[in-house]
Coordinates of N, CA and C in Angstrom, one line a residue:
M4 N 15.1 6.9 0.3 CA 14.0 6.1 0.7 C 12.7 6.6 0.1
I5 N 11.8 5.7 -0.2 CA 10.5 6.1 -0.7 C 9.5 6.1 0.5
G6 N 8.8 7.2 0.6 CA 7.8 7.4 1.6 C 6.5 6.6 1.3
I7 N 5.8 6.2 2.3 CA 4.6 5.5 2.0 C 3.4 6.1 2.8
I8 N 2.3 6.2 2.1 CA 1.0 6.7 2.7 C 0.0 5.6 2.3
V9 N -0.7 5.1 3.3 CA -1.8 4.1 3.1 C -3.1 4.8 3.5
V10 N -4.0 4.8 2.6 CA -5.3 5.4 2.8 C -6.4 4.6 2.2
G11 N -7.5 4.4 3.0 CA -8.6 3.6 2.5 C -9.9 3.8 3.4
H12 N -10.9 3.2 3.0 CA -12.2 3.2 3.7 C -12.1 2.5 5.0
G13 N -12.9 3.0 6.0 CA -12.9 2.4 7.3 C -11.5 2.4 7.9
E14 N -11.1 1.2 8.5 CA -9.7 1.1 9.1 C -8.8 0.3 8.2
F15 N -9.0 0.4 6.9 CA -8.2 -0.3 5.9 C -6.7 0.0 6.2
A16 N -6.3 1.2 6.3 CA -4.9 1.6 6.4 C -4.3 1.0 7.7
K17 N -5.0 1.2 8.8 CA -4.6 0.7 10.1 C -4.5 -0.8 10.1
G18 N -5.4 -1.5 9.5 CA -5.4 -3.0 9.4 C -4.2 -3.5 8.6
L19 N -4.0 -3.0 7.4 CA -2.9 -3.5 6.6 C -1.6 -3.2 7.3
T20 N -1.5 -2.0 7.9 CA -0.3 -1.6 8.5 C 0.1 -2.5 9.7
S21 N -0.9 -2.9 10.4 CA -0.6 -3.8 11.6 C 0.0 -5.1 11.1
A22 N -0.5 -5.6 9.9 CA 0.1 -6.8 9.3 C 1.5 -6.6 8.9
V23 N 1.8 -5.5 8.2 CA 3.1 -5.1 7.7 C 4.1 -5.0 8.9
E24 N 3.7 -4.4 9.9 CA 4.6 -4.2 11.1 C 4.8 -5.5 11.8
L25 N 3.9 -6.4 11.8 CA 4.1 -7.7 12.4 C 5.2 -8.5 11.7
I26 N 5.2 -8.3 10.4 CA 6.2 -9.1 9.6 C 7.5 -8.3 9.4
A27 N 7.4 -7.0 9.2 CA 8.6 -6.2 8.8 C 9.1 -5.2 9.9
G28 N 8.3 -5.1 10.9 CA 8.7 -4.2 12.0 C 8.1 -2.8 11.8
K29 N 8.3 -1.9 12.7 CA 7.8 -0.5 12.7 C 8.5 0.2 11.5
Q30 N 7.7 1.0 10.8 CA 8.2 1.7 9.6 C 8.4 3.2 9.8
D31 N 9.5 3.7 9.2 CA 9.7 5.1 9.2 C 9.2 5.6 7.9
A32 N 8.9 6.9 7.8 CA 8.4 7.6 6.6 C 7.2 6.9 6.1
Y33 N 6.3 6.6 6.9 CA 5.1 5.7 6.6 C 3.9 6.3 7.4
I34 N 2.9 6.7 6.7 CA 1.7 7.4 7.3 C 0.4 6.6 6.9
T35 N -0.4 6.4 7.9 CA -1.7 5.7 7.6 C -2.8 6.8 7.8
L36 N -3.8 6.7 6.9 CA -5.0 7.6 7.0 C -6.2 6.8 6.7
D37 N -7.0 6.6 7.8 CA -8.3 5.9 7.7 C -9.4 6.9 7.3
F38 N -10.3 6.5 6.4 CA -11.4 7.3 5.9 C -12.6 6.7 6.6
T39 N -12.9 7.2 7.8 CA -14.1 6.7 8.5 C -15.3 7.6 8.4
S40 N -16.4 7.2 8.9 CA -17.7 8.0 8.7 C -17.6 9.4 9.3
D41 N -16.7 9.7 10.2 CA -16.7 11.0 10.7 C -15.7 12.0 10.0
I42 N -15.2 11.5 8.9 CA -14.2 12.3 8.1 C -14.9 12.7 6.8
T43 N -14.9 14.0 6.4 CA -15.4 14.4 5.1 C -14.4 14.2 4.0
P44 N -14.8 14.1 2.8 CA -13.9 14.1 1.7 C -12.9 15.3 1.7
E45 N -13.4 16.4 2.1 CA -12.5 17.6 2.1 C -11.4 17.4 3.2
S46 N -11.8 16.9 4.4 CA -10.8 16.6 5.4 C -9.8 15.6 5.0
L47 N -10.3 14.6 4.3 CA -9.4 13.5 3.8 C -8.4 14.1 2.9
K48 N -8.9 14.9 2.0 CA -8.0 15.6 1.0 C -6.9 16.4 1.7
S49 N -7.3 17.1 2.7 CA -6.4 17.9 3.5 C -5.4 17.0 4.2
N50 N -5.8 15.9 4.8 CA -5.0 14.9 5.5 C -3.9 14.3 4.5
I51 N -4.4 14.0 3.3 CA -3.5 13.4 2.3 C -2.4 14.4 1.9
S52 N -2.9 15.7 1.7 CA -1.9 16.7 1.3 C -0.9 17.0 2.4
D53 N -1.4 17.0 3.7 CA -0.4 17.1 4.8 C 0.6 16.0 4.9
A54 N 0.1 14.8 4.6 CA 1.0 13.6 4.7 C 2.0 13.7 3.6
I55 N 1.6 14.1 2.4 CA 2.6 14.3 1.3 C 3.6 15.3 1.7
E56 N 3.2 16.4 2.2 CA 4.1 17.5 2.6 C 5.1 16.9 3.7
T57 N 4.6 16.1 4.6 CA 5.5 15.5 5.7 C 6.6 14.7 5.1
L58 N 6.2 13.9 4.0 CA 7.2 13.0 3.4 C 7.9 13.5 2.2
K59 N 7.7 14.7 1.8 CA 8.2 15.3 0.5 C 9.8 15.2 0.4
E60 N 10.5 15.1 1.5 CA 12.0 15.1 1.4 C 12.5 13.7 1.0
N61 N 11.6 12.7 0.9 CA 12.0 11.4 0.4 C 12.3 11.4 -1.1
D62 N 12.8 10.2 -1.6 CA 13.1 10.1 -3.0 C 11.8 10.0 -3.8
G63 N 10.7 9.8 -3.2 CA 9.4 9.7 -3.9 C 8.4 9.2 -2.8
I64 N 7.1 9.2 -3.2 CA 6.1 8.9 -2.3 C 5.1 7.9 -3.0
L65 N 4.8 6.8 -2.4 CA 3.8 5.9 -2.9 C 2.5 6.1 -2.0
V66 N 1.4 6.3 -2.6 CA 0.1 6.3 -1.9 C -0.7 5.1 -2.3
F67 N -0.9 4.2 -1.3 CA -1.6 3.0 -1.5 C -3.0 3.2 -1.1
T68 N -4.0 2.9 -2.0 CA -5.4 3.1 -1.8 C -6.1 1.8 -1.9
D69 N -7.4 1.7 -1.5 CA -8.1 0.5 -1.5 C -8.9 0.3 -2.8
L70 N -9.8 1.1 -3.1 CA -10.7 0.9 -4.3 C -10.5 2.0 -5.4
K71 N -10.3 1.5 -6.6 CA -10.2 2.4 -7.7 C -11.5 3.2 -7.9
G72 N -11.5 4.5 -7.9 CA -12.7 5.3 -8.1 C -13.3 5.7 -6.7
G73 N -12.8 5.1 -5.6 CA -13.3 5.5 -4.3 C -12.8 6.9 -3.9
T74 N -13.3 7.4 -2.9 CA -12.9 8.8 -2.4 C -11.4 8.8 -2.0
P75 N -10.9 7.9 -1.3 CA -9.4 7.9 -1.0 C -8.6 7.9 -2.3
F76 N -9.0 7.1 -3.2 CA -8.2 7.1 -4.5 C -8.4 8.4 -5.3
K77 N -9.6 8.9 -5.4 CA -9.8 10.1 -6.2 C -9.1 11.3 -5.6
E78 N -9.2 11.4 -4.3 CA -8.5 12.6 -3.6 C -7.0 12.4 -3.7
S79 N -6.5 11.2 -3.6 CA -5.0 11.0 -3.7 C -4.5 11.3 -5.1
V80 N -5.3 10.9 -6.1 CA -4.9 11.2 -7.5 C -4.9 12.7 -7.8
E81 N -5.9 13.3 -7.3 CA -6.0 14.8 -7.6 C -4.8 15.5 -7.0
I82 N -4.4 15.2 -5.8 CA -3.3 15.8 -5.1 C -2.0 15.4 -5.8
S83 N -1.9 14.1 -6.2 CA -0.6 13.6 -6.8 C -0.2 14.3 -8.1
L84 N -1.2 14.9 -8.8 CA -1.0 15.6 -10.0 C -0.1 16.8 -9.9
Q85 N 0.0 17.3 -8.6 CA 0.8 18.5 -8.3 C 2.3 18.1 -8.1
Y86 N 2.6 16.8 -8.1 CA 4.0 16.3 -7.8 C 4.5 15.4 -8.9
D87 N 5.8 15.4 -9.2 CA 6.4 14.5 -10.1 C 6.7 13.1 -9.5
N88 N 6.9 13.1 -8.2 CA 7.4 11.9 -7.6 C 6.4 11.2 -6.6
V89 N 5.1 11.5 -6.8 CA 4.1 10.9 -6.0 C 3.3 10.0 -6.9
K90 N 3.2 8.7 -6.6 CA 2.4 7.8 -7.4 C 1.3 7.1 -6.5
V91 N 0.2 7.0 -7.1 CA -1.0 6.4 -6.4 C -1.2 5.0 -7.0
L92 N -1.3 4.0 -6.1 CA -1.6 2.7 -6.4 C -3.0 2.3 -5.8
T93 N -3.7 1.5 -6.5 CA -5.1 1.1 -6.0 C -5.2 -0.4 -6.0
G94 N -6.2 -0.9 -5.3 CA -6.3 -2.4 -5.1 C -5.3 -2.9 -4.2
T95 N -4.8 -2.2 -3.3 CA -3.7 -2.6 -2.5 C -4.0 -3.9 -1.7
N96 N -2.9 -4.7 -1.7 CA -3.0 -5.9 -0.9 C -1.7 -6.1 -0.1
I97 N -1.7 -7.0 0.9 CA -0.6 -7.1 1.8 C 0.7 -7.4 1.1
A98 N 0.7 -8.2 0.1 CA 1.9 -8.6 -0.6 C 2.6 -7.4 -1.2
M99 N 1.9 -6.5 -1.9 CA 2.5 -5.3 -2.5 C 3.0 -4.3 -1.5
L100 N 2.2 -4.1 -0.4 CA 2.6 -3.2 0.6 C 3.8 -3.7 1.4
L101 N 3.8 -5.0 1.7 CA 4.9 -5.6 2.4 C 6.2 -5.5 1.5
E102 N 6.1 -5.8 0.3 CA 7.3 -5.6 -0.6 C 7.8 -4.2 -0.6
A103 N 6.9 -3.2 -0.7 CA 7.2 -1.8 -0.7 C 8.0 -1.5 0.6
A104 N 7.4 -1.9 1.7 CA 8.0 -1.6 3.0 C 9.4 -2.2 3.1
L105 N 9.6 -3.4 2.6 CA 10.9 -4.1 2.7 C 12.0 -3.6 1.8
M106 N 11.6 -3.1 0.6 CA 12.5 -2.8 -0.4 C 12.7 -1.3 -0.6
R107 N 11.9 -0.4 -0.1 CA 11.9 1.0 -0.4 C 13.2 1.8 0.0
S108 N 13.9 1.2 1.0 CA 15.1 2.0 1.4 C 16.2 1.9 0.4
S109 N 16.2 1.0 -0.6 CA 17.2 0.8 -1.6 C 16.7 1.3 -2.9
V110 N 15.6 2.0 -3.0 CA 15.0 2.4 -4.3 C 15.0 3.9 -4.4
T111 N 15.3 4.4 -5.6 CA 15.2 5.8 -5.8 C 14.3 6.1 -7.0
D112 N 14.1 5.1 -7.9 CA 13.2 5.3 -9.1 C 11.8 4.9 -8.7
V113 N 11.0 5.9 -8.3 CA 9.7 5.6 -7.9 C 8.8 5.1 -9.0
E114 N 9.0 5.5 -10.2 CA 8.2 5.0 -11.3 C 8.3 3.5 -11.6
S115 N 9.5 3.0 -11.7 CA 9.7 1.5 -11.9 C 9.4 0.7 -10.7
F116 N 9.6 1.3 -9.5 CA 9.2 0.6 -8.3 C 7.7 0.4 -8.2
T117 N 7.0 1.4 -8.6 CA 5.5 1.4 -8.6 C 5.0 0.3 -9.5
K118 N 5.6 0.2 -10.7 CA 5.2 -0.8 -11.7 C 5.5 -2.2 -11.2
S119 N 6.6 -2.4 -10.5 CA 6.9 -3.8 -10.0 C 6.0 -4.1 -8.8
L120 N 5.6 -3.2 -8.0 CA 4.6 -3.4 -6.9 C 3.3 -3.8 -7.5
V121 N 2.8 -3.2 -8.6 CA 1.6 -3.6 -9.2 C 1.6 -5.1 -9.7
E122 N 2.8 -5.4 -10.2 CA 2.9 -6.8 -10.7 C 2.9 -7.8 -9.5
T123 N 3.6 -7.4 -8.4 CA 3.5 -8.2 -7.2 C 2.1 -8.4 -6.7
G124 N 1.4 -7.3 -6.6 CA 0.0 -7.3 -6.0 C -0.9 -8.2 -6.9
S125 N -0.8 -8.0 -8.2 CA -1.7 -8.8 -9.1 C -1.3 -10.2 -9.1
G126 N -0.1 -10.5 -8.9 CA 0.4 -11.9 -8.9 C -0.1 -12.7 -7.7
Q127 N -0.5 -12.0 -6.7 CA -1.0 -12.6 -5.4 C -2.5 -12.9 -5.4
V128 N -3.2 -12.5 -6.4 CA -4.6 -12.7 -6.5 C -4.8 -14.1 -7.1
D129 N -5.5 -15.0 -6.4 CA -5.7 -16.3 -6.8 C -6.8 -16.9 -6.0
Y130 N -7.1 -18.2 -6.2 CA -8.0 -18.9 -5.3 C -7.5 -20.3 -5.0
F131 N -7.9 -20.9 -4.0 CA -7.5 -22.2 -3.6 C -8.4 -23.3 -4.2
D132 N -7.8 -24.2 -4.9 CA -8.5 -25.3 -5.5 C -7.7 -26.6 -5.2
I133 N -8.2 -27.4 -4.2 CA -7.4 -28.5 -3.8 C -7.3 -29.6 -4.9
A134 N -8.2 -29.6 -5.8 CA -8.2 -30.6 -6.9 C -7.0 -30.4 -7.8
S135 N -6.5 -29.2 -7.9 CA -5.4 -28.9 -8.8 C -4.1 -29.0 -8.1
L136 N -4.0 -29.3 -6.9 CA -2.8 -29.4 -6.2 C -2.1 -30.8 -6.2
D137 N -0.8 -30.8 -6.3 CA 0.0 -32.0 -6.1 C 0.9 -31.7 -5.0
F138 N 0.5 -32.1 -3.8 CA 1.4 -31.8 -2.6 C 1.5 -33.0 -1.7
D139 N 2.5 -32.8 -0.9 CA 2.8 -33.8 0.1 C 2.2 -33.3 1.5
Q140 N 1.6 -34.2 2.2 CA 0.9 -33.8 3.4 C 1.9 -33.2 4.4
D141 N 3.2 -33.6 4.4 CA 4.2 -33.0 5.2 C 4.4 -31.5 5.0
D142 N 4.1 -31.1 3.7 CA 4.3 -29.7 3.4 C 3.2 -28.9 4.2
M143 N 2.1 -29.4 4.5 CA 1.0 -28.7 5.2 C 1.3 -28.6 6.7
E144 N 2.3 -29.3 7.2 CA 2.6 -29.2 8.6 C 3.7 -28.2 8.9
E145 N 4.3 -27.6 7.9 CA 5.3 -26.6 8.1 C 4.8 -25.3 8.6
D146 N 5.6 -24.5 9.3 CA 5.1 -23.2 9.8 C 5.0 -22.3 8.6
G147 N 4.1 -21.3 8.7 CA 4.0 -20.2 7.7 C 4.9 -19.1 8.0
I148 N 4.6 -18.0 7.4 CA 5.4 -16.8 7.7 C 5.2 -16.3 9.1

């Protein structure tokens, strides 16, 4: 199984995780780290390091961050350089995190899994333009996820 760490500004990690658990259920080998105003960058770095140590027995670890270049990203990258099987993703969205949560138990190649999750995440970025749609009104009445 691939371990997951979600870290970001404010309550980013807690918020995304609540959505993942609503859809996919409670997750094992999954740690959230929120970077709130009362946490220093040094404390965050220590928390990320502790989380990686907790999950190190897994086949790999994915660290999902919010903003490329932000403190959670930079601290995660710096720590990940000490490990061969820890990958840091940034620009995390619910689609990529949900796919990771649902598929990670059957994955052992963390490198290719990371690349596929980036494709999933970027494929979900779009905007709604009603003029470009060709849809049946009955489709709008169906239940969502």
